[in-house]
Amino acid sequence: AIYMLDPSGRVTIWNKGAERLTGWTESEAIGEHAVLFYPPEAVAEGKPDSDLARAAAQGRLEQEDWLQRKDGTRFLAAVAVTALHDDSGRLRGFAKILQDITRRRAAEEALRANESHLRSILSTVPEAMVVIDERGAILSFSATAETLFGYAADEVIGRNIRLLMPPPARGEHDGYIRRYLETGTPHIIGSVRTVSAQRKDGTIFPVELSVGEASGGDGRRIFTGFIRDLTQRRRTEEQLAALQAELIHVSRISAMGAMASTLAHELNQPITAVVNYVEGVRDMLARPDSTPGPGAHAADMPVILDALDHAAKEALRAGNILRHLRDFVARGEVEKTVEPLPPLIREAAAFGLMGAREKGIEAHFELDPAASPVLVDKVQIQQVIINLVRNATEAMSDSDERQLFITSTPDQPGFVCVSISDTGSGVPAEVAAQLFNAFVSTKTKGMGLGLSICRTIIEANGGRIWMEPREGGGTSFHFTLVQAQAEE
């Protein structure tokens, strides 16, 4: 819209564009004051006259403003007002140009909202997110990615994604993209892979990478990578491996307990033989006809030598049995230490509960501070807790309610009691009576050694372990531990 105003602000010229934009015809607009095109609140503030005054003082005024059509609807206009003067400098009037920018501004606001939404996603997405173009240049870098890699977004935007890769992938990545664009054969797109990444400080760490593809507005392809740091997972796996190694060792010790009677029998045979041979030689040497001197017992000497030879062999056999036993156990005795019980339980339960949340299992802890500290072999007791927690999670695999309760309370003087209860299907009565015996199991593929090992460990640490049905359904396992008492 283009129209002219006289110095007082009344319309003198009105073009067709002004008619289409405002709804007022030329005959209706000529002679009317400019207030006609302003909303009532703007008129009340004196804005029409103040706009003309500013234009007169500055020579030209450009602004965006809300104006009003004949039918009362409003539109956002880009307004340009130019003051017109004659040769003597006297103000002759004003030229006004209006452009309706309502839709453009709405589109800009929508774009800004979308950008804000995207920024909020980038700042809150739990995994690091990096978007690159088909040249490998980084287009966006989420807040989590900044934390993970140590770069600020403005440090990497526009740079090649190779920046985040260690050799040799750093030198090969552009070839990967080029080959995919040429052949269309995906190698990593649409799949999840474990790869290595490199931080700003040069440290290399394992990540889980998944990549998706999309088309940009200009038809060019973009790739979005979601990156999860596996450092903690690897550390946890290493700790689990160490704990499993400890469990294997404890299992060996438990197996030795089960083999004790057999070993006693094996050792008893050579020792008895040694005693018999030595006593026989003693008796032969103590006979009344034994007199000192050359040739004494010459007739008995072959028998005596044979008996001593057999005694030596039997003694060596006993020593071999003991040596094999020592090599099997290998680690020697483990000293008990004073340990705070709540962190010991929580640390072990964290390993036992890995993957439980995905199965819908909720764990509840009620650990009494008064039931601490305890005098135990920490690794062995944690193996008991891990075993019982995993048994409980497996027992609830087919249950509608999946609740796990871990509690610790003071027990009889000098002891504390730890309980692990589940809402599973329970233990059949015919199995419950012999549950802690070796090779008794409620699992179809179980070996029946886990609870036997648990009993051996708890008893070796001075406590006892038992099982009972849980009120409301399920099973409760309880075991006691020696509470560490301060000396007077």
Short mmCIF file of C-alpha atoms in Angstrom, two decimals:
data_model
loop_
_atom_site.label_atom_id
_atom_site.label_comp_id
_atom_site.label_asym_id
_atom_site.label_seq_id
_atom_site.Cartn_x
_atom_site.Cartn_y
_atom_site.Cartn_z
CA ALA A 1 0.00 0.00 0.00
CA ILE A 2 1.24 3.48 -0.94
CA TYR A 3 -0.49 6.65 0.14
CA MET A 4 0.26 10.33 0.85
CA LEU A 5 -0.62 12.45 3.88
CA ASP A 6 -0.70 16.22 4.25
CA PRO A 7 1.26 17.84 7.12
CA SER A 8 -1.72 17.37 9.45
CA GLY A 9 -1.88 13.62 8.73
CA ARG A 10 -4.89 13.47 6.36
CA VAL A 11 -4.90 11.25 3.27
CA THR A 12 -4.33 13.04 -0.02
CA ILE A 13 -3.38 10.14 -2.35
CA TRP A 14 -4.59 6.47 -2.02
CA ASN A 15 -3.49 3.72 -4.43
CA LYS A 16 -5.12 0.38 -5.37
CA GLY A 17 -2.70 -1.54 -3.17
CA ALA A 18 -3.94 0.45 -0.19
CA GLU A 19 -7.54 -0.45 -1.11
CA ARG A 20 -6.72 -4.18 -1.29
CA LEU A 21 -4.69 -4.16 1.91
CA THR A 22 -6.98 -2.10 4.17
CA GLY A 23 -10.44 -2.49 2.60
CA TRP A 24 -11.06 1.26 2.33
CA THR A 25 -11.72 2.61 -1.17
CA GLU A 26 -10.06 5.76 -2.42
CA SER A 27 -13.23 7.82 -1.95
CA GLU A 28 -13.54 6.57 1.64
CA ALA A 29 -9.93 7.20 2.55
CA ILE A 30 -9.26 10.62 0.92
CA GLY A 31 -9.48 13.34 3.55
CA GLU A 32 -9.49 10.93 6.48
CA HIS A 33 -6.87 11.20 9.19
CA ALA A 34 -4.28 8.44 9.55
CA VAL A 35 -5.81 7.44 12.90
CA LEU A 36 -8.32 5.51 10.78
CA PHE A 37 -5.73 2.73 10.26
CA TYR A 38 -4.57 2.36 13.87
CA PRO A 39 -6.11 0.11 16.57
CA PRO A 40 -8.04 2.01 19.29
CA GLU A 41 -5.38 1.50 21.98
CA ALA A 42 -2.71 2.95 19.68
CA VAL A 43 -4.93 5.95 18.97
CA ALA A 44 -5.46 6.42 22.72
CA GLU A 45 -1.70 6.52 23.20
CA GLY A 46 -1.36 9.21 20.48
CA LYS A 47 0.74 6.94 18.29
CA PRO A 48 -0.48 8.26 14.87
CA ASP A 49 0.70 11.81 15.61
CA SER A 50 3.89 10.67 17.38
CA ASP A 51 4.86 8.53 14.35
CA LEU A 52 4.46 11.56 12.02
CA ALA A 53 6.40 13.78 14.43
CA ARG A 54 9.29 11.31 14.51
CA ALA A 55 9.28 11.03 10.71
CA ALA A 56 9.33 14.82 10.41
CA ALA A 57 12.20 15.11 12.84
CA GLN A 58 14.29 12.23 11.42
CA GLY A 59 13.31 12.55 7.78
CA ARG A 60 12.39 8.85 7.58
CA LEU A 61 10.82 6.35 9.95
CA GLU A 62 10.86 2.56 9.50
CA GLN A 63 9.16 0.21 11.93
CA GLU A 64 6.92 -2.81 12.30
CA ASP A 65 3.50 -2.07 13.73
CA TRP A 66 0.03 -3.54 14.13
CA LEU A 67 -2.56 -1.73 11.97
CA GLN A 68 -6.28 -2.18 11.43
CA ARG A 69 -8.42 -2.88 8.34
CA LYS A 70 -11.87 -1.56 7.59
CA ASP A 71 -13.48 -4.80 8.86
CA GLY A 72 -11.63 -4.52 12.20
CA THR A 73 -9.09 -7.26 11.55
CA ARG A 74 -5.51 -6.47 12.34
CA PHE A 75 -2.32 -7.16 10.45
CA LEU A 76 1.37 -6.74 11.15
CA ALA A 77 2.83 -4.20 8.76
CA ALA A 78 6.29 -3.10 7.80
CA VAL A 79 5.85 0.69 7.75
CA ALA A 80 8.09 3.24 6.03
CA VAL A 81 7.20 6.94 6.50
CA THR A 82 9.15 9.62 4.56
CA ALA A 83 8.79 13.33 5.29
CA LEU A 84 8.42 15.46 2.08
CA HIS A 85 9.71 19.06 1.92
CA ASP A 86 9.60 21.77 -0.74
CA ASP A 87 12.63 23.66 -2.02
CA SER A 88 12.47 26.06 0.88
CA GLY A 89 12.47 23.20 3.38
CA ARG A 90 8.86 23.57 4.37
CA LEU A 91 7.06 20.30 5.25
CA ARG A 92 4.65 19.41 2.44
CA GLY A 93 3.42 16.07 3.84
CA PHE A 94 4.35 12.40 4.18
CA ALA A 95 4.66 9.37 1.92
CA LYS A 96 3.76 6.05 3.59
CA ILE A 97 4.45 2.54 2.30
CA LEU A 98 2.85 -0.47 4.06
CA GLN A 99 3.60 -4.15 3.54
CA ASP A 100 1.58 -6.93 5.22
CA ILE A 101 4.15 -9.19 6.93
CA THR A 102 1.73 -11.13 9.15
CA ARG A 103 2.26 -14.48 7.42
CA ARG A 104 5.98 -13.96 7.07
CA ARG A 105 6.30 -13.12 10.73
CA ALA A 106 4.14 -16.11 11.68
CA ALA A 107 6.38 -18.34 9.58
CA GLU A 108 9.46 -16.81 11.23
CA GLU A 109 7.95 -17.34 14.67
CA ALA A 110 7.11 -20.94 13.79
CA LEU A 111 10.64 -21.44 12.56
CA ARG A 112 12.05 -19.92 15.73
CA ALA A 113 9.75 -22.13 17.81
CA ASN A 114 10.91 -25.19 15.91
CA GLU A 115 14.52 -24.15 16.37
CA SER A 116 13.89 -23.58 20.07
CA HIS A 117 12.22 -26.98 20.27
CA LEU A 118 15.17 -28.58 18.52
CA ARG A 119 17.60 -26.79 20.83
CA SER A 120 15.66 -28.04 23.85
CA ILE A 121 15.85 -31.58 22.48
CA LEU A 122 19.55 -31.22 21.82
CA SER A 123 20.12 -29.91 25.33
CA THR A 124 18.14 -32.65 27.08
CA VAL A 125 18.55 -35.81 24.97
CA PRO A 126 20.28 -38.31 27.29
CA GLU A 127 22.60 -39.61 24.59
CA ALA A 128 25.09 -37.47 22.72
CA MET A 129 23.61 -36.48 19.35
CA VAL A 130 25.66 -35.27 16.38
CA VAL A 131 24.23 -34.34 12.98
CA ILE A 132 26.51 -34.22 9.91
CA ASP A 133 26.00 -33.58 6.20
CA GLU A 134 27.09 -35.84 3.36
CA ARG A 135 30.53 -34.21 3.37
CA GLY A 136 31.02 -35.18 7.02
CA ALA A 137 30.72 -31.60 8.31
CA ILE A 138 29.07 -31.28 11.72
CA LEU A 139 25.74 -29.43 11.55
CA SER A 140 24.62 -29.72 15.19
CA PHE A 141 26.18 -30.86 18.43
CA SER A 142 24.00 -31.58 21.47
CA ALA A 143 24.72 -30.45 25.02
CA THR A 144 25.34 -34.06 26.02
CA ALA A 145 27.85 -34.33 23.18
CA GLU A 146 29.62 -31.24 24.54
CA THR A 147 29.91 -32.90 27.94
CA LEU A 148 30.97 -36.24 26.48
CA PHE A 149 33.65 -34.99 24.08
CA GLY A 150 34.79 -31.83 25.89
CA TYR A 151 34.16 -29.53 22.89
CA ALA A 152 31.77 -26.57 22.85
CA ALA A 153 29.31 -26.68 19.95
CA ASP A 154 30.79 -23.58 18.28
CA GLU A 155 34.21 -25.30 18.30
CA VAL A 156 33.03 -28.19 16.11
CA ILE A 157 30.14 -26.84 14.00
CA GLY A 158 31.31 -26.89 10.39
CA ARG A 159 34.32 -29.12 11.10
CA ASN A 160 34.63 -32.70 9.88
CA ILE A 161 33.33 -35.47 12.12
CA ARG A 162 36.81 -37.02 11.91
CA LEU A 163 37.66 -34.69 14.77
CA LEU A 164 35.89 -37.07 17.18
CA MET A 165 37.59 -40.25 15.93
CA PRO A 166 40.93 -41.83 16.77
CA PRO A 167 43.17 -43.37 14.12
CA PRO A 168 42.71 -45.36 11.92
CA ALA A 169 39.00 -44.50 11.62
CA ARG A 170 39.88 -40.80 11.40
CA GLY A 171 41.56 -41.29 8.03
CA GLU A 172 38.97 -43.73 6.67
CA HIS A 173 35.64 -42.09 7.54
CA ASP A 174 35.32 -39.88 4.46
CA GLY A 175 35.81 -42.98 2.32
CA TYR A 176 33.00 -44.71 4.19
CA ILE A 177 30.57 -41.87 3.40
CA ARG A 178 31.69 -41.65 -0.22
CA ARG A 179 31.28 -45.39 -0.73
CA TYR A 180 27.79 -45.31 0.78
CA LEU A 181 26.71 -42.37 -1.40
CA GLU A 182 27.99 -44.18 -4.49
CA THR A 183 26.72 -47.69 -3.76
CA GLY A 184 23.79 -47.11 -1.41
CA THR A 185 24.93 -50.12 0.62
CA PRO A 186 24.74 -49.32 4.36
CA HIS A 187 27.32 -50.71 6.75
CA ILE A 188 26.50 -48.89 9.96
CA ILE A 189 23.33 -46.93 9.11
CA GLY A 190 20.34 -48.51 10.80
CA SER A 191 22.45 -50.70 13.06
CA VAL A 192 24.14 -50.33 16.45
CA ARG A 193 27.89 -50.78 16.72
CA THR A 194 30.55 -50.47 19.38
CA VAL A 195 33.39 -48.22 18.20
CA SER A 196 36.08 -45.98 19.69
CA ALA A 197 35.82 -42.20 20.03
CA GLN A 198 38.29 -39.51 21.04
CA ARG A 199 37.76 -36.59 23.40
CA LYS A 200 39.23 -33.13 23.08
CA ASP A 201 41.96 -34.03 25.57
CA GLY A 202 42.99 -36.98 23.39
CA THR A 203 41.60 -39.78 25.55
CA ILE A 204 40.07 -42.67 23.63
CA PHE A 205 36.99 -44.39 25.01
CA PRO A 206 34.41 -46.99 23.84
CA VAL A 207 31.00 -45.84 22.61
CA GLU A 208 27.84 -47.41 21.25
CA LEU A 209 26.94 -45.70 17.97
CA SER A 210 23.68 -45.77 16.02
CA VAL A 211 23.24 -43.70 12.85
CA GLY A 212 20.07 -42.62 11.05
CA GLU A 213 19.65 -40.93 7.65
CA ALA A 214 17.28 -38.18 6.46
CA SER A 215 16.95 -35.73 3.58
CA GLY A 216 17.50 -32.02 4.16
CA GLY A 217 15.36 -29.27 2.73
CA ASP A 218 17.70 -28.87 -0.22
CA GLY A 219 17.52 -32.57 -1.07
CA ARG A 220 20.95 -33.33 0.36
CA ARG A 221 21.24 -36.15 2.87
CA ILE A 222 22.07 -35.66 6.52
CA PHE A 223 23.11 -38.27 9.07
CA THR A 224 22.25 -38.24 12.76
CA GLY A 225 24.45 -40.20 15.16
CA PHE A 226 23.40 -41.14 18.69
CA ILE A 227 26.42 -41.89 20.88
CA ARG A 228 26.39 -43.64 24.25
CA ASP A 229 29.48 -43.75 26.46
CA LEU A 230 30.33 -47.36 27.34
CA THR A 231 33.16 -46.53 29.74
CA GLN A 232 31.10 -47.19 32.86
CA ARG A 233 29.56 -50.31 31.33
CA ARG A 234 33.00 -51.68 30.51
CA ARG A 235 34.16 -50.87 34.03
CA THR A 236 31.12 -52.65 35.44
CA GLU A 237 31.74 -55.65 33.21
CA GLU A 238 35.31 -55.81 34.45
CA GLN A 239 34.11 -55.65 38.05
CA LEU A 240 31.59 -58.39 37.34
CA ALA A 241 34.31 -60.50 35.78
CA ALA A 242 36.44 -59.99 38.88
CA LEU A 243 33.53 -60.92 41.14
CA GLN A 244 32.81 -63.98 39.00
CA ALA A 245 36.43 -65.00 39.38
CA GLU A 246 36.02 -64.63 43.13
CA LEU A 247 32.85 -66.72 42.98
CA ILE A 248 34.68 -69.43 41.07
CA HIS A 249 37.33 -69.43 43.79
CA VAL A 250 34.70 -69.61 46.52
CA SER A 251 33.04 -72.44 44.61
CA ARG A 252 36.34 -74.29 44.59
CA ILE A 253 36.60 -73.90 48.34
CA SER A 254 33.01 -75.10 48.77
CA ALA A 255 33.74 -78.04 46.51
CA MET A 256 36.71 -78.84 48.72
CA GLY A 257 34.37 -78.94 51.70
CA ALA A 258 32.13 -81.40 49.85
CA MET A 259 35.23 -83.47 49.03
CA ALA A 260 36.56 -83.42 52.62
CA SER A 261 35.42 -86.94 53.51
CA THR A 262 36.89 -88.37 50.31
CA LEU A 263 40.19 -86.59 50.90
CA ALA A 264 40.25 -87.82 54.50
CA HIS A 265 39.86 -91.37 53.24
CA GLU A 266 42.60 -90.88 50.62
CA LEU A 267 44.98 -89.46 53.21
CA ASN A 268 44.06 -92.07 55.80
CA GLN A 269 45.23 -94.94 53.58
CA PRO A 270 48.88 -93.87 53.08
CA ILE A 271 49.19 -92.60 56.65
CA THR A 272 47.89 -95.89 58.05
CA ALA A 273 50.29 -97.80 55.81
CA VAL A 274 53.24 -95.69 56.98
CA VAL A 275 52.31 -96.31 60.61
CA ASN A 276 51.98 -100.05 60.07
CA TYR A 277 55.35 -100.37 58.29
CA VAL A 278 57.18 -98.29 60.87
CA GLU A 279 55.61 -100.14 63.78
CA GLY A 280 56.56 -103.47 62.15
CA VAL A 281 60.20 -102.39 61.85
CA ARG A 282 60.13 -101.18 65.45
CA ASP A 283 58.79 -104.51 66.66
CA MET A 284 61.42 -106.44 64.71
CA LEU A 285 64.20 -104.33 66.18
CA ALA A 286 62.80 -104.70 69.70
CA ARG A 287 62.73 -108.53 69.77
CA PRO A 288 64.65 -110.14 72.70
CA ASP A 289 67.12 -111.87 70.40
CA SER A 290 68.24 -108.53 69.03
CA THR A 291 71.76 -107.98 70.32
CA PRO A 292 74.13 -105.36 69.16
CA GLY A 293 76.96 -106.35 66.99
CA PRO A 294 77.96 -107.18 63.48
CA GLY A 295 75.44 -109.28 61.64
CA ALA A 296 72.57 -108.58 64.03
CA HIS A 297 69.20 -109.14 62.34
CA ALA A 298 71.02 -110.01 59.14
CA ALA A 299 68.23 -112.37 58.25
CA ASP A 300 65.59 -109.67 58.88
CA MET A 301 67.42 -106.90 57.03
CA PRO A 302 65.73 -107.43 53.61
CA VAL A 303 62.30 -107.31 55.27
CA ILE A 304 63.20 -104.20 57.25
CA LEU A 305 64.53 -102.41 54.16
CA ASP A 306 61.44 -103.36 52.15
CA ALA A 307 59.15 -102.09 54.91
CA LEU A 308 61.00 -98.78 55.16
CA ASP A 309 60.88 -98.41 51.35
CA HIS A 310 57.10 -98.91 51.34
CA ALA A 311 56.72 -96.47 54.24
CA ALA A 312 58.64 -93.81 52.30
CA LYS A 313 56.48 -94.33 49.20
CA GLU A 314 53.27 -94.08 51.20
CA ALA A 315 54.51 -90.89 52.87
CA LEU A 316 55.27 -89.40 49.45
CA ARG A 317 51.78 -90.35 48.24
CA ALA A 318 50.22 -88.54 51.18
CA GLY A 319 52.38 -85.50 50.42
CA ASN A 320 51.23 -85.51 46.79
CA ILE A 321 47.59 -85.56 47.85
CA LEU A 322 48.17 -82.55 50.09
CA ARG A 323 50.11 -80.70 47.40
CA HIS A 324 47.30 -81.16 44.86
CA LEU A 325 44.84 -79.90 47.44
CA ARG A 326 46.99 -76.83 48.07
CA ASP A 327 47.33 -76.13 44.34
CA PHE A 328 43.59 -76.41 43.89
CA VAL A 329 42.79 -73.85 46.57
CA ALA A 330 45.81 -71.73 45.50
CA ARG A 331 44.83 -68.48 47.23
CA GLY A 332 45.34 -69.40 50.86
CA GLU A 333 43.23 -68.14 53.75
CA VAL A 334 41.33 -64.85 53.48
CA GLU A 335 41.32 -62.59 56.50
CA LYS A 336 38.04 -61.14 57.72
CA THR A 337 37.71 -57.37 57.96
CA VAL A 338 35.33 -54.93 59.63
CA GLU A 339 32.93 -53.64 56.94
CA PRO A 340 29.99 -51.19 57.03
CA LEU A 341 27.01 -53.34 56.05
CA PRO A 342 24.72 -50.93 54.08
CA PRO A 343 27.28 -50.02 51.36
CA LEU A 344 28.38 -53.67 51.18
CA ILE A 345 24.78 -54.72 50.49
CA ARG A 346 24.05 -51.92 48.02
CA GLU A 347 27.24 -52.55 46.03
CA ALA A 348 26.53 -56.27 45.72
CA ALA A 349 22.82 -55.74 45.00
CA ALA A 350 23.70 -53.34 42.18
CA PHE A 351 25.51 -56.16 40.41
CA GLY A 352 22.80 -58.68 41.15
CA LEU A 353 20.09 -56.32 39.86
CA MET A 354 21.72 -55.55 36.53
CA GLY A 355 18.99 -55.83 33.89
CA ALA A 356 16.26 -56.17 36.56
CA ARG A 357 14.67 -52.78 35.83
CA GLU A 358 14.10 -53.78 32.21
CA LYS A 359 12.21 -56.83 33.52
CA GLY A 360 9.89 -54.61 35.58
CA ILE A 361 11.46 -55.52 38.94
CA GLU A 362 11.39 -52.89 41.67
CA ALA A 363 13.92 -53.17 44.49
CA HIS A 364 13.27 -51.78 47.98
CA PHE A 365 16.00 -51.33 50.59
CA GLU A 366 15.45 -51.00 54.36
CA LEU A 367 18.92 -51.07 55.89
CA ASP A 368 19.11 -50.35 59.62
CA PRO A 369 22.22 -48.27 60.47
CA ALA A 370 22.27 -50.02 63.85
CA ALA A 371 22.90 -53.35 62.09
CA SER A 372 26.48 -52.41 61.21
CA PRO A 373 29.45 -52.86 61.01
CA VAL A 374 30.09 -56.59 60.53
CA LEU A 375 33.19 -58.81 60.71
CA VAL A 376 33.22 -60.73 57.41
CA ASP A 377 35.07 -61.67 54.28
CA LYS A 378 33.58 -58.90 52.13
CA VAL A 379 33.97 -60.62 48.74
CA GLN A 380 32.41 -63.86 49.96
CA ILE A 381 29.40 -62.15 51.56
CA GLN A 382 28.83 -60.06 48.44
CA GLN A 383 28.81 -63.29 46.41
CA VAL A 384 26.05 -64.62 48.68
CA ILE A 385 24.00 -61.44 48.17
CA ILE A 386 24.53 -61.48 44.40
CA ASN A 387 23.50 -65.15 44.26
CA LEU A 388 20.34 -64.62 46.34
CA VAL A 389 19.34 -61.45 44.45
CA ARG A 390 19.74 -63.15 41.08
CA ASN A 391 17.77 -66.16 42.30
CA ALA A 392 15.01 -63.80 43.42
CA THR A 393 14.87 -61.96 40.08
CA GLU A 394 14.70 -65.26 38.21
CA ALA A 395 11.95 -66.51 40.53
CA MET A 396 9.81 -63.48 39.57
CA SER A 397 10.23 -63.86 35.80
CA ASP A 398 6.64 -65.15 35.39
CA SER A 399 5.03 -63.16 38.22
CA ASP A 400 2.58 -60.30 37.74
CA GLU A 401 3.95 -58.54 40.83
CA ARG A 402 7.73 -58.14 40.80
CA GLN A 403 8.94 -56.62 44.06
CA LEU A 404 12.28 -57.33 45.73
CA PHE A 405 12.86 -56.41 49.38
CA ILE A 406 16.34 -56.25 50.94
CA THR A 407 16.52 -55.50 54.66
CA SER A 408 19.06 -55.60 57.48
CA THR A 409 18.18 -55.59 61.18
CA PRO A 410 19.91 -56.31 64.48
CA ASP A 411 19.51 -59.97 65.48
CA GLN A 412 20.44 -61.80 68.67
CA PRO A 413 23.28 -60.15 70.60
CA GLY A 414 26.43 -60.01 68.51
CA PHE A 415 24.70 -60.72 65.20
CA VAL A 416 22.77 -58.93 62.44
CA CYS A 417 20.23 -60.45 60.06
CA VAL A 418 20.03 -59.76 56.31
CA SER A 419 16.84 -60.72 54.46
CA ILE A 420 16.17 -60.92 50.71
CA SER A 421 12.51 -61.47 49.80
CA ASP A 422 10.72 -61.77 46.48
CA THR A 423 7.15 -62.00 45.20
CA GLY A 424 7.85 -65.00 43.01
CA SER A 425 6.16 -68.38 42.85
CA GLY A 426 7.82 -69.75 45.98
CA VAL A 427 9.72 -72.99 46.62
CA PRO A 428 7.91 -76.37 46.43
CA ALA A 429 7.58 -78.08 49.83
CA GLU A 430 9.38 -81.22 48.65
CA VAL A 431 12.43 -79.12 47.69
CA ALA A 432 12.45 -76.69 50.63
CA ALA A 433 13.64 -79.28 53.17
CA GLN A 434 16.84 -80.01 51.25
CA LEU A 435 17.28 -76.69 49.43
CA PHE A 436 20.77 -76.03 50.82
CA ASN A 437 22.10 -79.47 49.93
CA ALA A 438 24.46 -79.79 46.97
CA PHE A 439 22.89 -80.63 43.60
CA VAL A 440 19.37 -79.64 44.72
CA SER A 441 17.83 -76.95 42.52
CA THR A 442 14.44 -75.49 41.55
CA LYS A 443 15.82 -74.39 38.18
CA THR A 444 15.46 -76.60 35.13
CA LYS A 445 19.07 -75.93 34.15
CA GLY A 446 20.51 -75.25 37.60
CA MET A 447 23.41 -77.25 39.00
CA GLY A 448 22.17 -77.01 42.58
CA LEU A 449 25.45 -75.66 43.95
CA GLY A 450 24.62 -71.95 44.47
CA LEU A 451 22.72 -72.25 47.78
CA SER A 452 25.09 -74.95 48.99
CA ILE A 453 27.98 -72.56 48.41
CA CYS A 454 26.03 -69.77 50.15
CA ARG A 455 25.56 -71.98 53.22
CA THR A 456 29.26 -72.89 53.25
CA ILE A 457 30.25 -69.21 53.05
CA ILE A 458 27.82 -67.99 55.72
CA GLU A 459 28.79 -70.75 58.12
CA ALA A 460 32.49 -70.09 57.47
CA ASN A 461 31.82 -66.45 58.40
CA GLY A 462 30.20 -67.47 61.69
CA GLY A 463 26.52 -67.14 60.72
CA ARG A 464 23.63 -69.27 59.57
CA ILE A 465 21.25 -69.16 56.59
CA TRP A 466 17.67 -70.33 56.17
CA MET A 467 14.62 -69.95 53.95
CA GLU A 468 10.94 -69.49 54.68
CA PRO A 469 7.81 -68.66 52.64
CA ARG A 470 7.04 -64.95 52.43
CA GLU A 471 3.74 -63.74 53.79
CA GLY A 472 1.62 -62.78 50.79
CA GLY A 473 3.47 -65.09 48.41
CA GLY A 474 7.06 -65.58 47.39
CA THR A 475 10.17 -66.57 49.29
CA SER A 476 12.39 -64.98 51.95
CA PHE A 477 16.03 -65.92 52.51
CA HIS A 478 17.66 -64.84 55.77
CA PHE A 479 21.25 -65.07 56.94
CA THR A 480 23.11 -63.79 59.97
CA LEU A 481 26.52 -62.19 60.23
CA VAL A 482 28.78 -61.44 63.16
CA GLN A 483 28.47 -57.82 64.23
CA ALA A 484 31.77 -56.10 64.94
CA GLN A 485 31.84 -54.88 68.52
CA ALA A 486 34.10 -52.10 69.75
CA GLU A 487 36.46 -53.10 72.54
CA GLU A 488 35.82 -51.69 76.00
#
